[in-house]
PDB file of C-alpha atoms in Angstrom:
ATOM      1  CA  UNK A   1      12.202 -85.846  48.008  1.00 55.00           C
ATOM      2  CA  UNK A   2       9.174 -87.613  49.541  1.00 64.00           C
ATOM      3  CA  UNK A   3       6.027 -85.704  50.473  1.00 63.00           C
ATOM      4  CA  UNK A   4       6.869 -86.134  54.143  1.00 64.00           C
ATOM      5  CA  UNK A   5      10.402 -84.790  53.662  1.00 66.00           C
ATOM      6  CA  UNK A   6       8.983 -81.939  51.614  1.00 70.00           C
ATOM      7  CA  UNK A   7       6.526 -81.079  54.390  1.00 68.00           C
ATOM      8  CA  UNK A   8       9.341 -81.171  56.939  1.00 76.00           C
ATOM      9  CA  UNK A   9      11.492 -78.897  54.763  1.00 80.00           C
ATOM     10  CA  UNK A  10       8.650 -76.379  54.454  1.00 84.00           C
ATOM     11  CA  UNK A  11       8.145 -76.585  58.220  1.00 85.00           C
ATOM     12  CA  UNK A  12      11.853 -75.923  58.831  1.00 87.00           C
ATOM     13  CA  UNK A  13      11.801 -72.949  56.432  1.00 88.00           C
ATOM     14  CA  UNK A  14       8.712 -71.374  58.029  1.00 90.00           C
ATOM     15  CA  UNK A  15      10.133 -71.658  61.550  1.00 89.00           C
ATOM     16  CA  UNK A  16      13.498 -70.236  60.452  1.00 90.00           C
ATOM     17  CA  UNK A  17      11.908 -67.222  58.732  1.00 92.00           C
ATOM     18  CA  UNK A  18       9.743 -66.606  61.814  1.00 91.00           C
ATOM     19  CA  UNK A  19      12.844 -66.819  64.012  1.00 88.00           C
ATOM     20  CA  UNK A  20      14.656 -64.259  61.844  1.00 91.00           C
ATOM     21  CA  UNK A  21      11.727 -61.848  62.226  1.00 93.00           C
ATOM     22  CA  UNK A  22      11.676 -62.395  66.002  1.00 88.00           C
ATOM     23  CA  UNK A  23      15.380 -61.568  66.068  1.00 89.00           C
ATOM     24  CA  UNK A  24      14.580 -57.976  65.069  1.00 91.00           C
ATOM     25  CA  UNK A  25      12.415 -57.261  68.138  1.00 89.00           C
ATOM     26  CA  UNK A  26      15.134 -56.347  70.637  1.00 85.00           C
ATOM     27  CA  UNK A  27      16.818 -53.842  68.344  1.00 88.00           C
ATOM     28  CA  UNK A  28      13.481 -52.391  67.245  1.00 91.00           C
ATOM     29  CA  UNK A  29      12.420 -51.907  70.872  1.00 89.00           C
ATOM     30  CA  UNK A  30      15.465 -49.709  71.530  1.00 87.00           C
ATOM     31  CA  UNK A  31      13.996 -47.062  69.220  1.00 92.00           C
ATOM     32  CA  UNK A  32      10.879 -46.655  71.416  1.00 91.00           C
ATOM     33  CA  UNK A  33      12.184 -44.015  73.819  1.00 89.00           C
ATOM     34  CA  UNK A  34      10.522 -43.885  77.231  1.00 91.00           C
ATOM     35  CA  UNK A  35       8.515 -47.077  76.700  1.00 92.00           C
ATOM     36  CA  UNK A  36       8.927 -49.715  79.413  1.00 93.00           C
ATOM     37  CA  UNK A  37       9.628 -53.356  78.502  1.00 93.00           C
ATOM     38  CA  UNK A  38       6.163 -54.180  79.852  1.00 94.00           C
ATOM     39  CA  UNK A  39       4.649 -51.681  77.406  1.00 94.00           C
ATOM     40  CA  UNK A  40       6.647 -53.141  74.507  1.00 94.00           C
ATOM     41  CA  UNK A  41       5.645 -56.685  75.445  1.00 93.00           C
ATOM     42  CA  UNK A  42       2.001 -55.727  75.876  1.00 94.00           C
ATOM     43  CA  UNK A  43       1.703 -54.001  72.501  1.00 94.00           C
ATOM     44  CA  UNK A  44       3.622 -56.744  70.682  1.00 92.00           C
ATOM     45  CA  UNK A  45       1.736 -59.767  71.993  1.00 92.00           C
ATOM     46  CA  UNK A  46      -1.412 -57.954  73.130  1.00 93.00           C
ATOM     47  CA  UNK A  47      -2.285 -55.998  69.998  1.00 92.00           C
ATOM     48  CA  UNK A  48      -0.460 -58.468  67.776  1.00 91.00           C
ATOM     49  CA  UNK A  49      -2.236 -61.415  69.381  1.00 92.00           C
ATOM     50  CA  UNK A  50      -5.652 -59.868  68.827  1.00 94.00           C
ATOM     51  CA  UNK A  51      -4.787 -59.124  65.185  1.00 92.00           C
ATOM     52  CA  UNK A  52      -3.653 -62.718  64.767  1.00 89.00           C
ATOM     53  CA  UNK A  53      -6.968 -63.904  66.193  1.00 93.00           C
ATOM     54  CA  UNK A  54      -8.927 -61.593  63.863  1.00 94.00           C
ATOM     55  CA  UNK A  55      -7.146 -62.907  60.762  1.00 90.00           C
ATOM     56  CA  UNK A  56      -7.986 -66.454  61.882  1.00 91.00           C
ATOM     57  CA  UNK A  57     -11.562 -65.662  62.948  1.00 94.00           C
ATOM     58  CA  UNK A  58     -13.221 -67.689  60.187  1.00 93.00           C
ATOM     59  CA  UNK A  59     -11.025 -70.698  60.920  1.00 93.00           C
ATOM     60  CA  UNK A  60     -11.644 -70.319  64.671  1.00 95.00           C
ATOM     61  CA  UNK A  61     -15.400 -70.192  64.105  1.00 95.00           C
ATOM     62  CA  UNK A  62     -15.341 -73.377  62.007  1.00 94.00           C
ATOM     63  CA  UNK A  63     -13.296 -75.153  64.703  1.00 94.00           C
ATOM     64  CA  UNK A  64     -15.126 -73.720  67.729  1.00 93.00           C
ATOM     65  CA  UNK A  65     -16.422 -77.115  68.907  1.00 94.00           C
ATOM     66  CA  UNK A  66     -12.964 -78.681  68.877  1.00 94.00           C
ATOM     67  CA  UNK A  67     -11.428 -75.589  70.503  1.00 94.00           C
ATOM     68  CA  UNK A  68     -14.090 -75.621  73.238  1.00 94.00           C
ATOM     69  CA  UNK A  69     -13.325 -79.288  73.920  1.00 94.00           C
ATOM     70  CA  UNK A  70      -9.676 -78.341  74.473  1.00 94.00           C
ATOM     71  CA  UNK A  71     -10.380 -75.335  76.740  1.00 93.00           C
ATOM     72  CA  UNK A  72      -7.968 -76.370  79.564  1.00 94.00           C
ATOM     73  CA  UNK A  73      -5.090 -76.498  77.072  1.00 94.00           C
ATOM     74  CA  UNK A  74      -6.245 -73.213  75.534  1.00 95.00           C
ATOM     75  CA  UNK A  75      -6.163 -71.431  78.906  1.00 96.00           C
ATOM     76  CA  UNK A  76      -2.724 -72.826  79.753  1.00 95.00           C
ATOM     77  CA  UNK A  77      -1.352 -71.714  76.396  1.00 95.00           C
ATOM     78  CA  UNK A  78      -2.951 -68.261  76.671  1.00 96.00           C
ATOM     79  CA  UNK A  79      -1.441 -67.692  80.129  1.00 97.00           C
ATOM     80  CA  UNK A  80       2.001 -68.551  78.748  1.00 96.00           C
ATOM     81  CA  UNK A  81       1.456 -66.171  75.818  1.00 95.00           C
ATOM     82  CA  UNK A  82       0.430 -63.367  78.198  1.00 96.00           C
ATOM     83  CA  UNK A  83       3.388 -63.702  80.577  1.00 96.00           C
ATOM     84  CA  UNK A  84       6.052 -64.568  77.980  1.00 95.00           C
ATOM     85  CA  UNK A  85       6.524 -61.096  76.415  1.00 94.00           C
ATOM     86  CA  UNK A  86       6.648 -59.380  79.814  1.00 95.00           C
ATOM     87  CA  UNK A  87       9.476 -61.696  80.903  1.00 95.00           C
ATOM     88  CA  UNK A  88      11.214 -61.620  77.506  1.00 92.00           C
ATOM     89  CA  UNK A  89      11.412 -57.851  77.049  1.00 92.00           C
ATOM     90  CA  UNK A  90      12.246 -57.315  80.717  1.00 93.00           C
ATOM     91  CA  UNK A  91      15.104 -59.790  80.289  1.00 91.00           C
ATOM     92  CA  UNK A  92      16.500 -57.818  77.345  1.00 87.00           C
ATOM     93  CA  UNK A  93      16.029 -54.538  79.229  1.00 88.00           C
ATOM     94  CA  UNK A  94      18.013 -55.791  82.242  1.00 87.00           C
ATOM     95  CA  UNK A  95      20.687 -57.962  80.607  1.00 80.00           C
ATOM     96  CA  UNK A  96      20.999 -56.452  77.127  1.00 79.00           C
ATOM     97  CA  UNK A  97      19.540 -57.389  73.760  1.00 80.00           C
ATOM     98  CA  UNK A  98      21.994 -60.194  72.944  1.00 74.00           C
ATOM     99  CA  UNK A  99      22.105 -61.841  76.379  1.00 76.00           C
ATOM    100  CA  UNK A 100      18.341 -61.579  76.954  1.00 81.00           C
ATOM    101  CA  UNK A 101      17.534 -63.077  73.571  1.00 79.00           C
ATOM    102  CA  UNK A 102      20.172 -65.802  73.793  1.00 75.00           C
ATOM    103  CA  UNK A 103      19.081 -66.973  77.243  1.00 78.00           C
ATOM    104  CA  UNK A 104      15.367 -66.864  76.392  1.00 82.00           C
ATOM    105  CA  UNK A 105      15.628 -68.742  73.119  1.00 76.00           C
ATOM    106  CA  UNK A 106      18.690 -70.821  73.971  1.00 72.00           C
ATOM    107  CA  UNK A 107      16.930 -72.365  76.979  1.00 77.00           C
ATOM    108  CA  UNK A 108      13.722 -73.122  75.071  1.00 78.00           C
ATOM    109  CA  UNK A 109      14.905 -76.374  73.377  1.00 73.00           C
ATOM    110  CA  UNK A 110      15.824 -77.926  76.707  1.00 75.00           C
ATOM    111  CA  UNK A 111      12.506 -76.822  78.189  1.00 81.00           C
ATOM    112  CA  UNK A 112      10.628 -78.194  75.166  1.00 80.00           C
ATOM    113  CA  UNK A 113      12.441 -81.527  75.348  1.00 77.00           C
ATOM    114  CA  UNK A 114      11.565 -81.892  79.030  1.00 79.00           C
ATOM    115  CA  UNK A 115       7.918 -80.998  78.372  1.00 87.00           C
ATOM    116  CA  UNK A 116       7.595 -83.464  75.470  1.00 81.00           C
ATOM    117  CA  UNK A 117       9.463 -86.203  77.302  1.00 78.00           C
ATOM    118  CA  UNK A 118       7.378 -85.795  80.477  1.00 82.00           C
ATOM    119  CA  UNK A 119       3.933 -85.362  78.881  1.00 83.00           C
ATOM    120  CA  UNK A 120       4.318 -87.180  75.539  1.00 77.00           C
ATOM    121  CA  UNK A 121       6.964 -89.790  76.309  1.00 75.00           C
ATOM    122  CA  UNK A 122       8.936 -88.668  73.256  1.00 74.00           C
ATOM    123  CA  UNK A 123      12.489 -89.970  72.932  1.00 76.00           C
ATOM    124  CA  UNK A 124      15.326 -87.625  72.048  1.00 72.00           C
ATOM    125  CA  UNK A 125      17.312 -88.621  68.952  1.00 77.00           C
ATOM    126  CA  UNK A 126      21.105 -88.499  68.739  1.00 81.00           C
ATOM    127  CA  UNK A 127      20.790 -85.998  65.905  1.00 79.00           C
ATOM    128  CA  UNK A 128      18.691 -83.650  68.032  1.00 76.00           C
ATOM    129  CA  UNK A 129      21.106 -83.979  70.955  1.00 81.00           C
ATOM    130  CA  UNK A 130      24.059 -83.065  68.724  1.00 85.00           C
ATOM    131  CA  UNK A 131      22.205 -80.119  67.183  1.00 79.00           C
ATOM    132  CA  UNK A 132      20.957 -78.850  70.516  1.00 79.00           C
ATOM    133  CA  UNK A 133      24.402 -79.230  72.106  1.00 84.00           C
ATOM    134  CA  UNK A 134      26.033 -77.214  69.315  1.00 84.00           C
ATOM    135  CA  UNK A 135      23.325 -74.557  69.509  1.00 78.00           C
ATOM    136  CA  UNK A 136      23.454 -74.243  73.278  1.00 79.00           C
ATOM    137  CA  UNK A 137      27.258 -74.102  73.228  1.00 84.00           C
ATOM    138  CA  UNK A 138      26.974 -71.265  70.746  1.00 79.00           C
ATOM    139  CA  UNK A 139      24.402 -69.542  72.941  1.00 74.00           C
ATOM    140  CA  UNK A 140      26.739 -69.850  75.937  1.00 77.00           C
ATOM    141  CA  UNK A 141      29.608 -68.324  73.949  1.00 79.00           C
ATOM    142  CA  UNK A 142      27.369 -65.469  72.845  1.00 69.00           C
ATOM    143  CA  UNK A 143      26.357 -64.787  76.441  1.00 68.00           C
ATOM    144  CA  UNK A 144      29.963 -64.843  77.640  1.00 72.00           C
ATOM    145  CA  UNK A 145      31.124 -62.603  74.823  1.00 68.00           C
ATOM    146  CA  UNK A 146      28.374 -60.065  75.439  1.00 58.00           C
ATOM    147  CA  UNK A 147      29.204 -59.947  79.137  1.00 58.00           C
ATOM    148  CA  UNK A 148      32.929 -59.638  78.357  1.00 58.00           C
ATOM    149  CA  UNK A 149      32.288 -56.966  75.755  1.00 54.00           C
ATOM    150  CA  UNK A 150      30.359 -54.772  78.197  1.00 51.00           C
ATOM    151  CA  UNK A 151      33.529 -54.251  80.202  1.00 46.00           C
ATOM    152  CA  UNK A 152      31.672 -54.643  83.476  1.00 45.00           C
ATOM    153  CA  UNK A 153      29.580 -51.545  82.862  1.00 43.00           C
ATOM    154  CA  UNK A 154      26.336 -53.458  83.228  1.00 52.00           C
ATOM    155  CA  UNK A 155      25.042 -53.930  86.774  1.00 67.00           C
ATOM    156  CA  UNK A 156      25.680 -57.558  87.764  1.00 68.00           C
ATOM    157  CA  UNK A 157      22.448 -57.857  89.746  1.00 79.00           C
ATOM    158  CA  UNK A 158      20.402 -56.533  86.821  1.00 81.00           C
ATOM    159  CA  UNK A 159      22.089 -59.022  84.481  1.00 77.00           C
ATOM    160  CA  UNK A 160      21.328 -61.867  86.906  1.00 79.00           C
ATOM    161  CA  UNK A 161      17.649 -60.907  87.077  1.00 86.00           C
ATOM    162  CA  UNK A 162      17.663 -60.589  83.295  1.00 86.00           C
ATOM    163  CA  UNK A 163      19.061 -64.101  82.938  1.00 82.00           C
ATOM    164  CA  UNK A 164      16.458 -65.505  85.350  1.00 88.00           C
ATOM    165  CA  UNK A 165      13.655 -63.781  83.443  1.00 93.00           C
ATOM    166  CA  UNK A 166      15.165 -65.134  80.221  1.00 89.00           C
ATOM    167  CA  UNK A 167      14.916 -68.670  81.592  1.00 87.00           C
ATOM    168  CA  UNK A 168      11.277 -68.044  82.526  1.00 94.00           C
ATOM    169  CA  UNK A 169      10.478 -66.717  79.050  1.00 94.00           C
ATOM    170  CA  UNK A 170      12.246 -69.701  77.451  1.00 89.00           C
ATOM    171  CA  UNK A 171      10.081 -72.095  79.454  1.00 93.00           C
ATOM    172  CA  UNK A 172       6.902 -70.182  78.556  1.00 95.00           C
ATOM    173  CA  UNK A 173       7.846 -70.065  74.868  1.00 88.00           C
ATOM    174  CA  UNK A 174       8.416 -73.827  74.848  1.00 89.00           C
ATOM    175  CA  UNK A 175       5.143 -74.368  76.708  1.00 93.00           C
ATOM    176  CA  UNK A 176       2.851 -72.432  74.380  1.00 91.00           C
ATOM    177  CA  UNK A 177       4.592 -73.994  71.376  1.00 86.00           C
ATOM    178  CA  UNK A 178       3.796 -77.410  72.831  1.00 90.00           C
ATOM    179  CA  UNK A 179       0.187 -76.410  73.595  1.00 93.00           C
ATOM    180  CA  UNK A 180      -0.292 -75.107  70.038  1.00 89.00           C
ATOM    181  CA  UNK A 181       0.956 -78.370  68.570  1.00 86.00           C
ATOM    182  CA  UNK A 182      -1.296 -80.375  70.893  1.00 91.00           C
ATOM    183  CA  UNK A 183      -4.290 -78.375  69.639  1.00 93.00           C
ATOM    184  CA  UNK A 184      -3.241 -79.064  66.051  1.00 89.00           C
ATOM    185  CA  UNK A 185      -2.926 -82.772  66.805  1.00 88.00           C
ATOM    186  CA  UNK A 186      -6.502 -82.620  68.124  1.00 91.00           C
ATOM    187  CA  UNK A 187      -7.599 -81.670  64.594  1.00 91.00           C
ATOM    188  CA  UNK A 188      -7.606 -77.875  64.994  1.00 93.00           C
ATOM    189  CA  UNK A 189      -6.085 -76.065  61.960  1.00 90.00           C
ATOM    190  CA  UNK A 190      -2.835 -74.151  62.638  1.00 85.00           C
ATOM    191  CA  UNK A 191      -4.359 -70.690  62.175  1.00 86.00           C
ATOM    192  CA  UNK A 192      -7.282 -71.507  64.464  1.00 92.00           C
ATOM    193  CA  UNK A 193      -5.002 -73.041  67.105  1.00 92.00           C
ATOM    194  CA  UNK A 194      -2.530 -70.156  67.140  1.00 88.00           C
ATOM    195  CA  UNK A 195      -5.240 -67.525  66.706  1.00 92.00           C
ATOM    196  CA  UNK A 196      -7.289 -68.785  69.649  1.00 95.00           C
ATOM    197  CA  UNK A 197      -4.263 -69.018  71.972  1.00 95.00           C
ATOM    198  CA  UNK A 198      -2.998 -65.576  71.027  1.00 94.00           C
ATOM    199  CA  UNK A 199      -6.473 -64.043  71.023  1.00 95.00           C
ATOM    200  CA  UNK A 200      -7.087 -65.045  74.639  1.00 96.00           C
ATOM    201  CA  UNK A 201      -3.501 -64.215  75.612  1.00 96.00           C
ATOM    202  CA  UNK A 202      -3.729 -60.820  73.903  1.00 95.00           C
ATOM    203  CA  UNK A 203      -6.950 -60.062  75.772  1.00 96.00           C
ATOM    204  CA  UNK A 204      -5.197 -60.841  79.063  1.00 96.00           C
ATOM    205  CA  UNK A 205      -2.479 -58.322  78.108  1.00 96.00           C
ATOM    206  CA  UNK A 206      -4.885 -55.426  77.434  1.00 95.00           C
ATOM    207  CA  UNK A 207      -4.864 -54.177  81.069  1.00 95.00           C
ATOM    208  CA  UNK A 208      -1.053 -54.126  80.986  1.00 95.00           C
ATOM    209  CA  UNK A 209      -1.148 -52.172  77.716  1.00 93.00           C
ATOM    210  CA  UNK A 210      -3.664 -49.741  79.224  1.00 93.00           C
ATOM    211  CA  UNK A 211      -1.403 -48.931  82.179  1.00 93.00           C
ATOM    212  CA  UNK A 212       1.980 -48.969  80.408  1.00 94.00           C
ATOM    213  CA  UNK A 213       1.265 -48.116  76.775  1.00 89.00           C
ATOM    214  CA  UNK A 214       0.794 -44.317  76.915  1.00 92.00           C
ATOM    215  CA  UNK A 215       4.443 -43.550  75.947  1.00 94.00           C
ATOM    216  CA  UNK A 216       3.880 -45.475  72.715  1.00 92.00           C
ATOM    217  CA  UNK A 217       1.820 -42.505  71.521  1.00 92.00           C
ATOM    218  CA  UNK A 218       4.436 -39.898  72.511  1.00 90.00           C
ATOM    219  CA  UNK A 219       6.133 -39.739  69.102  1.00 93.00           C
ATOM    220  CA  UNK A 220       5.776 -40.971  65.552  1.00 94.00           C
ATOM    221  CA  UNK A 221       8.810 -43.218  66.062  1.00 94.00           C
ATOM    222  CA  UNK A 222       7.222 -44.874  69.086  1.00 93.00           C
ATOM    223  CA  UNK A 223       3.983 -45.363  67.150  1.00 95.00           C
ATOM    224  CA  UNK A 224       5.917 -46.928  64.254  1.00 95.00           C
ATOM    225  CA  UNK A 225       7.724 -49.266  66.661  1.00 94.00           C
ATOM    226  CA  UNK A 226       4.408 -50.337  68.211  1.00 93.00           C
ATOM    227  CA  UNK A 227       2.863 -51.023  64.806  1.00 94.00           C
ATOM    228  CA  UNK A 228       5.920 -52.965  63.618  1.00 95.00           C
ATOM    229  CA  UNK A 229       6.084 -55.062  66.797  1.00 93.00           C
ATOM    230  CA  UNK A 230       2.429 -56.037  66.500  1.00 91.00           C
ATOM    231  CA  UNK A 231       2.400 -56.720  62.764  1.00 92.00           C
ATOM    232  CA  UNK A 232       5.730 -58.268  61.785  1.00 93.00           C
ATOM    233  CA  UNK A 233       7.255 -60.276  64.681  1.00 90.00           C
ATOM    234  CA  UNK A 234       3.827 -61.349  65.934  1.00 85.00           C
ATOM    235  CA  UNK A 235       1.211 -61.422  63.169  1.00 87.00           C
ATOM    236  CA  UNK A 236       3.414 -62.428  60.220  1.00 90.00           C
ATOM    237  CA  UNK A 237       5.964 -64.472  62.169  1.00 89.00           C
ATOM    238  CA  UNK A 238       3.435 -66.483  64.144  1.00 80.00           C
ATOM    239  CA  UNK A 239       1.401 -67.321  61.046  1.00 83.00           C
ATOM    240  CA  UNK A 240       4.607 -68.796  59.628  1.00 89.00           C
ATOM    241  CA  UNK A 241       5.433 -70.454  62.947  1.00 81.00           C
ATOM    242  CA  UNK A 242       1.992 -72.049  63.170  1.00 77.00           C
ATOM    243  CA  UNK A 243       2.362 -73.446  59.666  1.00 82.00           C
ATOM    244  CA  UNK A 244       5.789 -74.817  60.508  1.00 85.00           C
ATOM    245  CA  UNK A 245       4.736 -76.183  63.898  1.00 76.00           C
ATOM    246  CA  UNK A 246       2.162 -78.415  62.197  1.00 76.00           C
ATOM    247  CA  UNK A 247       5.045 -80.111  60.384  1.00 81.00           C
ATOM    248  CA  UNK A 248       7.806 -80.331  62.993  1.00 81.00           C
ATOM    249  CA  UNK A 249       7.764 -81.129  66.706  1.00 76.00           C
ATOM    250  CA  UNK A 250       7.743 -78.425  69.377  1.00 68.00           C
ATOM    251  CA  UNK A 251      11.240 -79.539  70.401  1.00 68.00           C
ATOM    252  CA  UNK A 252      12.514 -79.185  66.832  1.00 77.00           C
ATOM    253  CA  UNK A 253      10.738 -75.837  66.365  1.00 76.00           C
ATOM    254  CA  UNK A 254      12.224 -74.320  69.509  1.00 69.00           C
ATOM    255  CA  UNK A 255      15.671 -75.633  68.569  1.00 73.00           C
ATOM    256  CA  UNK A 256      15.413 -74.101  65.093  1.00 78.00           C
ATOM    257  CA  UNK A 257      14.502 -70.852  66.827  1.00 74.00           C
ATOM    258  CA  UNK A 258      18.139 -70.605  67.922  1.00 74.00           C
ATOM    259  CA  UNK A 259      18.501 -68.547  64.734  1.00 81.00           C
ATOM    260  CA  UNK A 260      16.754 -65.716  66.588  1.00 81.00           C
ATOM    261  CA  UNK A 261      19.645 -64.830  68.934  1.00 77.00           C
ATOM    262  CA  UNK A 262      22.028 -64.865  65.950  1.00 80.00           C
ATOM    263  CA  UNK A 263      19.936 -62.225  64.200  1.00 87.00           C
ATOM    264  CA  UNK A 264      19.497 -60.332  67.470  1.00 83.00           C
ATOM    265  CA  UNK A 265      23.241 -60.332  68.214  1.00 77.00           C
ATOM    266  CA  UNK A 266      24.202 -59.159  64.713  1.00 82.00           C
ATOM    267  CA  UNK A 267      21.631 -56.343  64.794  1.00 86.00           C
ATOM    268  CA  UNK A 268      22.738 -55.374  68.310  1.00 79.00           C
ATOM    269  CA  UNK A 269      26.293 -54.957  67.005  1.00 78.00           C
ATOM    270  CA  UNK A 270      25.485 -53.245  63.708  1.00 84.00           C
ATOM    271  CA  UNK A 271      22.620 -50.975  64.788  1.00 84.00           C
ATOM    272  CA  UNK A 272      22.561 -50.649  68.585  1.00 77.00           C
ATOM    273  CA  UNK A 273      26.360 -50.527  68.919  1.00 76.00           C
ATOM    274  CA  UNK A 274      26.833 -53.434  71.313  1.00 70.00           C
ATOM    275  CA  UNK A 275      30.309 -55.010  71.079  1.00 71.00           C
ATOM    276  CA  UNK A 276      30.677 -58.661  70.070  1.00 67.00           C
ATOM    277  CA  UNK A 277      34.186 -60.137  70.554  1.00 77.00           C
ATOM    278  CA  UNK A 278      35.632 -63.074  68.620  1.00 81.00           C
ATOM    279  CA  UNK A 279      34.082 -65.710  70.890  1.00 80.00           C
ATOM    280  CA  UNK A 280      30.665 -64.213  70.131  1.00 75.00           C
ATOM    281  CA  UNK A 281      31.148 -64.801  66.418  1.00 79.00           C
ATOM    282  CA  UNK A 282      32.291 -68.343  67.240  1.00 85.00           C
ATOM    283  CA  UNK A 283      28.996 -68.771  69.096  1.00 80.00           C
ATOM    284  CA  UNK A 284      27.103 -67.609  66.030  1.00 76.00           C
ATOM    285  CA  UNK A 285      29.008 -70.154  63.949  1.00 81.00           C
ATOM    286  CA  UNK A 286      28.038 -72.956  66.338  1.00 84.00           C
ATOM    287  CA  UNK A 287      24.372 -71.945  66.238  1.00 77.00           C
ATOM    288  CA  UNK A 288      24.374 -71.872  62.433  1.00 74.00           C
ATOM    289  CA  UNK A 289      26.093 -75.281  62.509  1.00 80.00           C
ATOM    290  CA  UNK A 290      23.362 -76.642  64.763  1.00 78.00           C
ATOM    291  CA  UNK A 291      20.765 -75.541  62.217  1.00 70.00           C
ATOM    292  CA  UNK A 292      22.579 -77.500  59.487  1.00 72.00           C
ATOM    293  CA  UNK A 293      22.689 -80.577  61.726  1.00 78.00           C
ATOM    294  CA  UNK A 294      18.967 -80.345  62.385  1.00 68.00           C
ATOM    295  CA  UNK A 295      17.704 -79.455  58.924  1.00 62.00           C
ATOM    296  CA  UNK A 296      19.906 -81.272  56.377  1.00 61.00           C
ATOM    297  CA  UNK A 297      18.113 -84.379  55.060  1.00 58.00           C
ATOM    298  CA  UNK A 298      19.436 -87.809  56.012  1.00 58.00           C
ATOM    299  CA  UNK A 299      19.202 -90.012  52.863  1.00 55.00           C
ATOM    300  CA  UNK A 300      18.647 -93.718  53.106  1.00 51.00           C
ATOM    301  CA  UNK A 301      16.929 -93.671  56.499  1.00 48.00           C
ATOM    302  CA  UNK A 302      13.268 -94.201  57.258  1.00 46.00           C
ATOM    303  CA  UNK A 303      11.577 -93.325  60.489  1.00 44.00           C
ATOM    304  CA  UNK A 304       9.481 -95.883  62.273  1.00 44.00           C
ATOM    305  CA  UNK A 305       5.813 -95.030  62.625  1.00 40.00           C
ATOM    306  CA  UNK A 306       5.239 -93.131  65.843  1.00 41.00           C
ATOM    307  CA  UNK A 307       2.493 -94.191  68.253  1.00 39.00           C
ATOM    308  CA  UNK A 308       1.204 -90.657  68.590  1.00 41.00           C
ATOM    309  CA  UNK A 309      -0.258 -88.629  65.739  1.00 40.00           C
ATOM    310  CA  UNK A 310       2.413 -87.865  63.158  1.00 38.00           C
ATOM    311  CA  UNK A 311       3.030 -84.668  61.234  1.00 38.00           C
ATOM    312  CA  UNK A 312       1.526 -86.318  58.158  1.00 34.00           C
ATOM    313  CA  UNK A 313      -1.656 -87.072  60.079  1.00 33.00           C
ATOM    314  CA  UNK A 314      -1.786 -83.495  61.276  1.00 37.00           C
ATOM    315  CA  UNK A 315      -1.332 -82.277  57.682  1.00 33.00           C
ATOM    316  CA  UNK A 316      -4.288 -84.386  56.576  1.00 29.00           C
ATOM    317  CA  UNK A 317      -6.510 -82.565  59.067  1.00 31.00           C
ATOM    318  CA  UNK A 318      -5.515 -79.114  57.849  1.00 33.00           C
ATOM    319  CA  UNK A 319      -7.583 -77.035  55.411  1.00 32.00           C
ATOM    320  CA  UNK A 320      -6.259 -76.989  51.872  1.00 30.00           C
ATOM    321  CA  UNK A 321      -6.614 -73.257  51.365  1.00 34.00           C
TER     322      UNK A 321
END
């Protein structure tokens, strides 16, 4: 395995592990009784974002000149980080854990491909199209199965608003992933890039946390949920995601994140008690298949050098420790 293939494999693995951790958020949020989705989103990305920035403070300080030079991109990314969790958790609250997660993450690859094609002129490979098609077909089956399994008990208008908010969160997720990679391609280390975006975004979420976060202190369970949401799906997962994003494109990263709704759907069935019919499990199979299509190495083929900065060039700019 070449060094470039090895770096890509590590990038795939980091993004997949991060996606698995993100898949636990919807089920975990159901244990926080009386906490609004805005409160959950604010504590997860607000407190978690600030913690992520603190752990990357040294790296941010060393890269402050490069970060300052990229301040328009930083602000755009931070705004996406601030609005994303509010839309994401509201989507799950209105449409259900499985549907909200599937729509949010399932729409992100398409959004990422449009962003990269429009701003970077990046061509979409046949392999990516096949993987994305399989993953999105699986996401559609999951959505249909969840709706069918509810037996019509869920309010149709609420589900529609949940789906719309899921599309918004998918676009925002793709956007801040793209911004983070652009910062890395400008020579900013992954931890500094992600830490600065999430630090500013987390600061923007503090007023929301102030007005909606009081129920988080109502019980020890709610406190535990708040701590978990800030530490694991944000701090740990986004450190892994940043490392992976330096080695794969934003389009590939968001497509690999289709693992998240699989984890979310399984946990929703096993723990929350949501019903998942046969077509839902078929959807999970398609999503897992898409991950194999995207991540299995293709022997005997070499990529042409890309005109824009490659993952190897990004790696060379990263700190060794």
